[in-house]
Amino acid sequence: MEKSNDSSQYGFILVGFSDRPRLELVLFMVNFTLYSVAVLGNSTIILVCILDPRLHIPMYFFLANLSFLDLCFSTSCIPQMLVNLWGPDKTISYAGCAVQLFSFLCVGSVECILLAVMAYDRFAAVCRPLHYLVIVHPQLCLRLVAVAWGSGLVNAIVMSPLVMTLSRCGRRRVNHFLCEMPALIKMACVDARAVEMLAFTFAILIVLLPLALILVSYGHIAAAVLKIQSAAGRRKAFNTCSSHLTVVSLFYGSIIYMYMQPGNSASQDQGKFLTLFYNLVTPMLNPLIYTLRNKEVKGALKRVLGRQP
């Protein structure tokens, strides 16, 4: 497989929503607002988790990592998309496209695995409360995060070169607003089924396997909650897990629909809006979900702002 001279020399054209000029202005304003909220919200979560000593426990260590990932996830493509939405220039360099694809694959994979790690953390907190800090000790937290990042890097290192070096016979128009893997594979003028199947295999390992671990963890959590006698205890256990379950549902729902279809059979418009959802809407909602439903985070935020001792 050899890369097209046209794409490597002149880059790509991100078609995005250019066939709907009126929609572009609306999308620019909406996406700029959502991106600003996502950056502010996730940066706030990170700072609060660092500055408040009461949040120096595993749960909030993982939450700060999730917020960092959300920042990276959105920043990997939203600024470029805003530039393309604002003016007539829809181009991106070959190197810029490669970096965007690599970042997108890496950070997205890490987030899938980190959500499974957070589910294990919640399992330990609810099912083994007396031994929680012994089980989920700082060294284990660092190792789990390292495994998540290592897995994401492997996925990106393997898939990015394979996708970028597919022969495209001079085709430069990417029918998307970012250099996403399914859109780039569809541009190939050679048989790309081997690359598609490898991407599908990675998706099973990085999307479905962590999801299975999440479901197993919450199965044990549900069984433990049902054994709690007091309604207040059950409510506390539910509140401990509800925010994470909401985030998992939002993120995995769109990712599975997008990537777990052989041949990437989702329609082009569906693909664009689904990508926009898990790349921008979910990172924007995550800080709101965790702050609105978590008394400890709200209390820490007040302490950091000096409104509460």
Short mmCIF file of C-alpha atoms in Angstrom, two decimals:
data_model
loop_
_atom_site.label_atom_id
_atom_site.label_comp_id
_atom_site.label_asym_id
_atom_site.label_seq_id
_atom_site.Cartn_x
_atom_site.Cartn_y
_atom_site.Cartn_z
CA MET A 1 0.00 0.00 0.00
CA GLU A 2 1.41 3.35 -0.96
CA LYS A 3 0.07 6.76 -0.11
CA SER A 4 -1.34 9.02 -2.79
CA ASN A 5 1.06 11.77 -3.90
CA ASP A 6 -1.82 14.23 -4.03
CA SER A 7 -2.90 13.67 -0.44
CA SER A 8 0.65 13.63 0.94
CA GLN A 9 1.69 16.80 -0.90
CA TYR A 10 -1.50 18.84 -0.80
CA GLY A 11 -3.32 17.36 2.18
CA PHE A 12 -7.03 16.70 2.41
CA ILE A 13 -10.25 18.66 2.03
CA LEU A 14 -12.60 18.18 4.99
CA VAL A 15 -16.03 18.39 3.35
CA GLY A 16 -17.86 18.44 6.67
CA PHE A 17 -21.12 20.34 6.31
CA SER A 18 -20.04 22.53 3.35
CA ASP A 19 -23.03 21.35 1.32
CA ARG A 20 -25.21 23.21 3.86
CA PRO A 21 -23.76 26.75 4.15
CA ARG A 22 -26.55 28.00 6.43
CA LEU A 23 -26.05 25.08 8.77
CA GLU A 24 -22.32 25.85 9.01
CA LEU A 25 -22.87 29.20 10.76
CA VAL A 26 -25.32 27.64 13.23
CA LEU A 27 -22.92 24.76 13.88
CA PHE A 28 -20.02 27.17 14.40
CA MET A 29 -21.90 29.08 17.11
CA VAL A 30 -23.26 25.94 18.79
CA ASN A 31 -19.95 24.07 18.66
CA PHE A 32 -17.93 27.06 19.85
CA THR A 33 -20.26 27.41 22.83
CA LEU A 34 -20.20 23.68 23.65
CA TYR A 35 -16.42 23.50 23.26
CA SER A 36 -15.94 26.52 25.56
CA VAL A 37 -18.18 24.88 28.18
CA ALA A 38 -16.30 21.57 27.79
CA VAL A 39 -12.90 23.25 28.26
CA LEU A 40 -14.08 25.29 31.24
CA GLY A 41 -15.91 22.38 32.90
CA ASN A 42 -13.16 19.79 32.50
CA SER A 43 -10.42 22.25 33.49
CA THR A 44 -12.41 23.08 36.62
CA ILE A 45 -12.77 19.40 37.54
CA ILE A 46 -9.02 18.84 37.12
CA LEU A 47 -8.11 21.89 39.22
CA VAL A 48 -10.59 21.04 41.98
CA CYS A 49 -9.35 17.43 42.17
CA ILE A 50 -5.75 18.70 42.44
CA LEU A 51 -6.32 21.58 44.86
CA ASP A 52 -8.74 20.01 47.35
CA PRO A 53 -6.98 17.46 49.63
CA ARG A 54 -10.32 15.81 50.43
CA LEU A 55 -10.55 14.65 46.83
CA HIS A 56 -7.13 12.96 46.86
CA ILE A 57 -8.70 9.49 46.69
CA PRO A 58 -8.80 7.00 43.78
CA MET A 59 -12.29 7.93 42.56
CA TYR A 60 -11.30 11.55 41.93
CA PHE A 61 -7.88 10.62 40.58
CA PHE A 62 -9.71 8.70 37.84
CA LEU A 63 -12.22 11.52 37.41
CA ALA A 64 -9.40 14.04 36.86
CA ASN A 65 -7.90 11.69 34.27
CA LEU A 66 -11.27 11.39 32.55
CA SER A 67 -11.57 15.18 32.40
CA PHE A 68 -8.05 15.43 30.95
CA LEU A 69 -8.97 12.85 28.31
CA ASP A 70 -12.15 14.75 27.45
CA LEU A 71 -10.09 17.92 26.98
CA CYS A 72 -7.68 16.08 24.67
CA PHE A 73 -10.52 14.34 22.84
CA SER A 74 -12.34 17.56 21.96
CA THR A 75 -9.19 19.57 21.29
CA SER A 76 -7.90 16.94 18.85
CA CYS A 77 -10.43 18.05 16.23
CA ILE A 78 -12.91 20.75 17.35
CA PRO A 79 -10.57 23.78 16.83
CA GLN A 80 -9.82 22.59 13.27
CA MET A 81 -13.53 22.07 12.67
CA LEU A 82 -14.32 25.59 13.91
CA VAL A 83 -11.74 27.03 11.50
CA ASN A 84 -13.28 25.09 8.61
CA LEU A 85 -16.82 26.10 9.57
CA TRP A 86 -15.88 29.79 9.81
CA GLY A 87 -14.39 30.29 6.35
CA PRO A 88 -14.19 28.83 2.84
CA ASP A 89 -10.91 27.01 3.46
CA LYS A 90 -11.66 23.37 4.30
CA THR A 91 -8.16 21.97 3.90
CA ILE A 92 -5.95 20.14 6.37
CA SER A 93 -2.34 19.09 5.72
CA TYR A 94 -1.40 15.42 5.39
CA ALA A 95 0.65 15.67 8.61
CA GLY A 96 -2.19 17.48 10.39
CA CYS A 97 -4.62 14.75 9.30
CA ALA A 98 -2.24 12.03 10.51
CA VAL A 99 -1.81 13.74 13.91
CA GLN A 100 -5.56 14.22 14.23
CA LEU A 101 -6.27 10.56 13.42
CA PHE A 102 -3.56 9.35 15.81
CA SER A 103 -4.80 11.58 18.65
CA PHE A 104 -8.42 10.64 18.05
CA LEU A 105 -7.72 6.88 18.06
CA CYS A 106 -5.38 7.04 21.05
CA VAL A 107 -7.47 9.23 23.35
CA GLY A 108 -10.76 7.56 22.41
CA SER A 109 -9.28 4.12 23.18
CA VAL A 110 -7.84 5.30 26.50
CA GLU A 111 -11.23 6.70 27.52
CA CYS A 112 -12.98 3.38 26.78
CA ILE A 113 -10.57 1.53 29.06
CA LEU A 114 -10.54 4.24 31.73
CA LEU A 115 -14.33 4.00 32.04
CA ALA A 116 -13.88 0.27 32.76
CA VAL A 117 -11.23 1.12 35.37
CA MET A 118 -13.67 3.57 36.99
CA ALA A 119 -16.33 0.84 37.07
CA TYR A 120 -13.88 -1.44 38.93
CA ASP A 121 -13.21 1.44 41.35
CA ARG A 122 -16.95 1.75 42.01
CA PHE A 123 -17.21 -2.03 42.47
CA ALA A 124 -14.48 -1.91 45.14
CA ALA A 125 -16.12 1.08 46.84
CA VAL A 126 -19.59 -0.49 47.04
CA CYS A 127 -18.81 -4.20 47.41
CA ARG A 128 -15.63 -3.95 49.51
CA PRO A 129 -16.05 -0.64 51.39
CA LEU A 130 -13.92 -1.60 54.40
CA HIS A 131 -10.98 -2.64 52.21
CA TYR A 132 -11.47 -0.01 49.47
CA LEU A 133 -8.30 2.00 50.09
CA VAL A 134 -6.27 -1.19 50.48
CA ILE A 135 -7.57 -2.71 47.23
CA VAL A 136 -7.43 0.46 45.11
CA HIS A 137 -4.10 1.76 46.39
CA PRO A 138 -2.13 4.56 44.65
CA GLN A 139 0.29 2.18 42.90
CA LEU A 140 -2.62 0.23 41.41
CA CYS A 141 -4.27 3.46 40.25
CA LEU A 142 -1.12 4.50 38.40
CA ARG A 143 -0.73 1.03 36.84
CA LEU A 144 -4.35 0.96 35.64
CA VAL A 145 -4.04 4.40 34.06
CA ALA A 146 -0.73 3.34 32.48
CA VAL A 147 -2.40 0.23 31.00
CA ALA A 148 -5.18 2.40 29.59
CA TRP A 149 -2.71 4.80 27.95
CA GLY A 150 -0.52 1.94 26.71
CA SER A 151 -3.49 0.22 25.06
CA GLY A 152 -4.60 3.44 23.40
CA LEU A 153 -1.10 4.10 22.07
CA VAL A 154 -0.85 0.57 20.63
CA ASN A 155 -4.18 0.99 18.82
CA ALA A 156 -3.14 4.36 17.40
CA ILE A 157 0.39 3.23 16.46
CA VAL A 158 -0.95 0.20 14.57
CA MET A 159 -4.05 1.67 12.90
CA SER A 160 -2.94 5.21 12.01
CA PRO A 161 -0.14 4.24 9.55
CA LEU A 162 -2.31 1.53 7.97
CA VAL A 163 -5.17 3.95 7.35
CA MET A 164 -3.01 6.88 6.24
CA THR A 165 -1.00 4.82 3.73
CA LEU A 166 -4.03 3.34 1.96
CA SER A 167 -3.86 4.24 -1.73
CA ARG A 168 -6.53 6.81 -2.61
CA CYS A 169 -5.75 7.40 -6.29
CA GLY A 170 -5.60 11.16 -5.86
CA ARG A 171 -8.82 11.46 -3.82
CA ARG A 172 -8.53 14.28 -1.30
CA ARG A 173 -12.12 14.98 -0.24
CA VAL A 174 -12.87 13.52 3.21
CA ASN A 175 -16.63 13.37 3.67
CA HIS A 176 -16.36 14.35 7.32
CA PHE A 177 -15.36 17.32 9.48
CA LEU A 178 -12.26 15.53 10.80
CA CYS A 179 -9.82 12.83 9.74
CA GLU A 180 -11.74 9.94 11.24
CA MET A 181 -10.87 6.35 10.45
CA PRO A 182 -14.13 5.17 8.77
CA ALA A 183 -14.21 8.21 6.46
CA LEU A 184 -10.55 7.76 5.47
CA ILE A 185 -10.99 4.04 4.82
CA LYS A 186 -13.97 4.72 2.53
CA MET A 187 -11.74 6.91 0.35
CA ALA A 188 -9.41 4.01 -0.50
CA CYS A 189 -9.29 2.89 -4.15
CA VAL A 190 -7.91 -0.53 -3.14
CA ASP A 191 -9.42 -3.43 -1.21
CA ALA A 192 -9.41 -2.20 2.40
CA ARG A 193 -11.28 -5.13 3.95
CA ALA A 194 -8.17 -6.31 5.83
CA VAL A 195 -7.80 -2.88 7.44
CA GLU A 196 -11.53 -2.81 8.25
CA MET A 197 -11.38 -6.23 9.89
CA LEU A 198 -8.31 -5.24 11.91
CA ALA A 199 -10.13 -2.07 13.04
CA PHE A 200 -13.14 -4.22 13.96
CA THR A 201 -10.88 -6.57 15.97
CA PHE A 202 -9.35 -3.63 17.87
CA ALA A 203 -12.87 -2.32 18.49
CA ILE A 204 -13.83 -5.65 20.11
CA LEU A 205 -10.76 -5.51 22.38
CA ILE A 206 -10.95 -1.80 23.21
CA VAL A 207 -14.71 -1.18 23.16
CA LEU A 208 -16.59 -4.42 23.82
CA LEU A 209 -14.17 -6.03 26.30
CA PRO A 210 -14.09 -2.97 28.62
CA LEU A 211 -17.87 -2.69 28.27
CA ALA A 212 -18.23 -6.34 29.34
CA LEU A 213 -16.06 -5.61 32.40
CA ILE A 214 -18.24 -2.59 33.20
CA LEU A 215 -21.40 -4.72 32.99
CA VAL A 216 -19.86 -7.41 35.21
CA SER A 217 -18.80 -4.79 37.77
CA TYR A 218 -22.26 -3.25 37.86
CA GLY A 219 -23.85 -6.67 38.06
CA HIS A 220 -21.94 -7.26 41.31
CA ILE A 221 -22.77 -3.73 42.46
CA ALA A 222 -26.50 -4.27 41.81
CA ALA A 223 -26.43 -7.54 43.79
CA ALA A 224 -24.63 -5.80 46.67
CA VAL A 225 -27.06 -2.86 46.67
CA LEU A 226 -30.08 -5.19 46.82
CA LYS A 227 -28.66 -6.72 50.01
CA ILE A 228 -28.49 -3.33 51.76
CA GLN A 229 -31.34 -3.14 54.27
CA SER A 230 -31.76 0.62 54.66
CA ALA A 231 -33.23 2.82 51.95
CA ALA A 232 -30.66 5.52 52.78
CA GLY A 233 -27.81 3.05 52.23
CA ARG A 234 -29.23 1.95 48.89
CA ARG A 235 -29.67 5.58 47.84
CA LYS A 236 -26.07 6.40 48.78
CA ALA A 237 -24.75 3.42 46.81
CA PHE A 238 -26.89 4.38 43.81
CA ASN A 239 -25.67 7.99 43.92
CA THR A 240 -22.08 6.72 44.04
CA CYS A 241 -22.53 4.94 40.71
CA SER A 242 -25.25 6.86 38.83
CA SER A 243 -22.94 9.56 37.42
CA HIS A 244 -20.51 7.01 36.04
CA LEU A 245 -23.34 4.92 34.55
CA THR A 246 -24.72 8.00 32.80
CA VAL A 247 -21.32 8.83 31.30
CA VAL A 248 -20.81 5.22 30.19
CA SER A 249 -24.22 5.13 28.51
CA LEU A 250 -23.60 8.37 26.60
CA PHE A 251 -20.09 7.48 25.46
CA TYR A 252 -20.44 3.79 24.68
CA GLY A 253 -23.85 4.10 23.04
CA SER A 254 -22.55 6.33 20.25
CA ILE A 255 -19.14 4.61 19.96
CA ILE A 256 -20.64 1.12 19.54
CA TYR A 257 -23.13 2.30 16.93
CA MET A 258 -20.34 4.03 15.02
CA TYR A 259 -17.52 1.48 15.15
CA MET A 260 -19.01 -1.95 15.82
CA GLN A 261 -20.57 -2.30 12.36
CA PRO A 262 -18.51 -4.32 9.85
CA GLY A 263 -17.82 -2.16 6.83
CA ASN A 264 -18.87 0.95 8.82
CA SER A 265 -22.39 0.85 7.41
CA ALA A 266 -23.66 3.94 9.26
CA SER A 267 -24.84 6.64 6.87
CA GLN A 268 -22.47 9.54 6.25
CA ASP A 269 -24.70 12.16 7.91
CA GLN A 270 -25.32 9.87 10.87
CA GLY A 271 -21.58 9.35 11.19
CA LYS A 272 -20.87 13.08 11.28
CA PHE A 273 -23.44 13.85 13.96
CA LEU A 274 -22.56 10.78 16.05
CA THR A 275 -18.90 11.78 15.96
CA LEU A 276 -19.88 15.30 16.98
CA PHE A 277 -21.90 13.85 19.86
CA TYR A 278 -19.20 11.70 21.45
CA ASN A 279 -16.42 14.13 20.57
CA LEU A 280 -18.04 17.30 21.88
CA VAL A 281 -21.41 16.81 23.59
CA THR A 282 -20.26 13.99 25.88
CA PRO A 283 -17.07 15.83 27.06
CA MET A 284 -19.24 18.89 27.69
CA LEU A 285 -21.83 16.92 29.69
CA ASN A 286 -19.40 14.87 31.80
CA PRO A 287 -18.35 17.71 34.17
CA LEU A 288 -21.99 18.75 34.57
CA ILE A 289 -23.04 15.18 35.35
CA TYR A 290 -20.33 14.76 37.98
CA THR A 291 -20.80 18.17 39.62
CA LEU A 292 -24.59 18.26 39.64
CA ARG A 293 -24.89 14.74 41.08
CA ASN A 294 -21.90 14.72 43.41
CA LYS A 295 -22.01 16.55 46.72
CA GLU A 296 -18.29 16.09 47.37
CA VAL A 297 -17.31 17.76 44.10
CA LYS A 298 -19.76 20.62 44.69
CA GLY A 299 -18.41 21.05 48.22
CA ALA A 300 -14.81 21.01 46.96
CA LEU A 301 -15.67 23.60 44.32
CA LYS A 302 -17.10 25.89 47.00
CA ARG A 303 -14.01 25.43 49.17
CA VAL A 304 -11.68 26.21 46.28
CA LEU A 305 -13.69 29.36 45.55
CA GLY A 306 -13.53 30.30 49.25
CA ARG A 307 -17.26 30.12 49.84
CA GLN A 308 -17.11 27.25 52.28
CA PRO A 309 -14.58 26.35 55.00
#
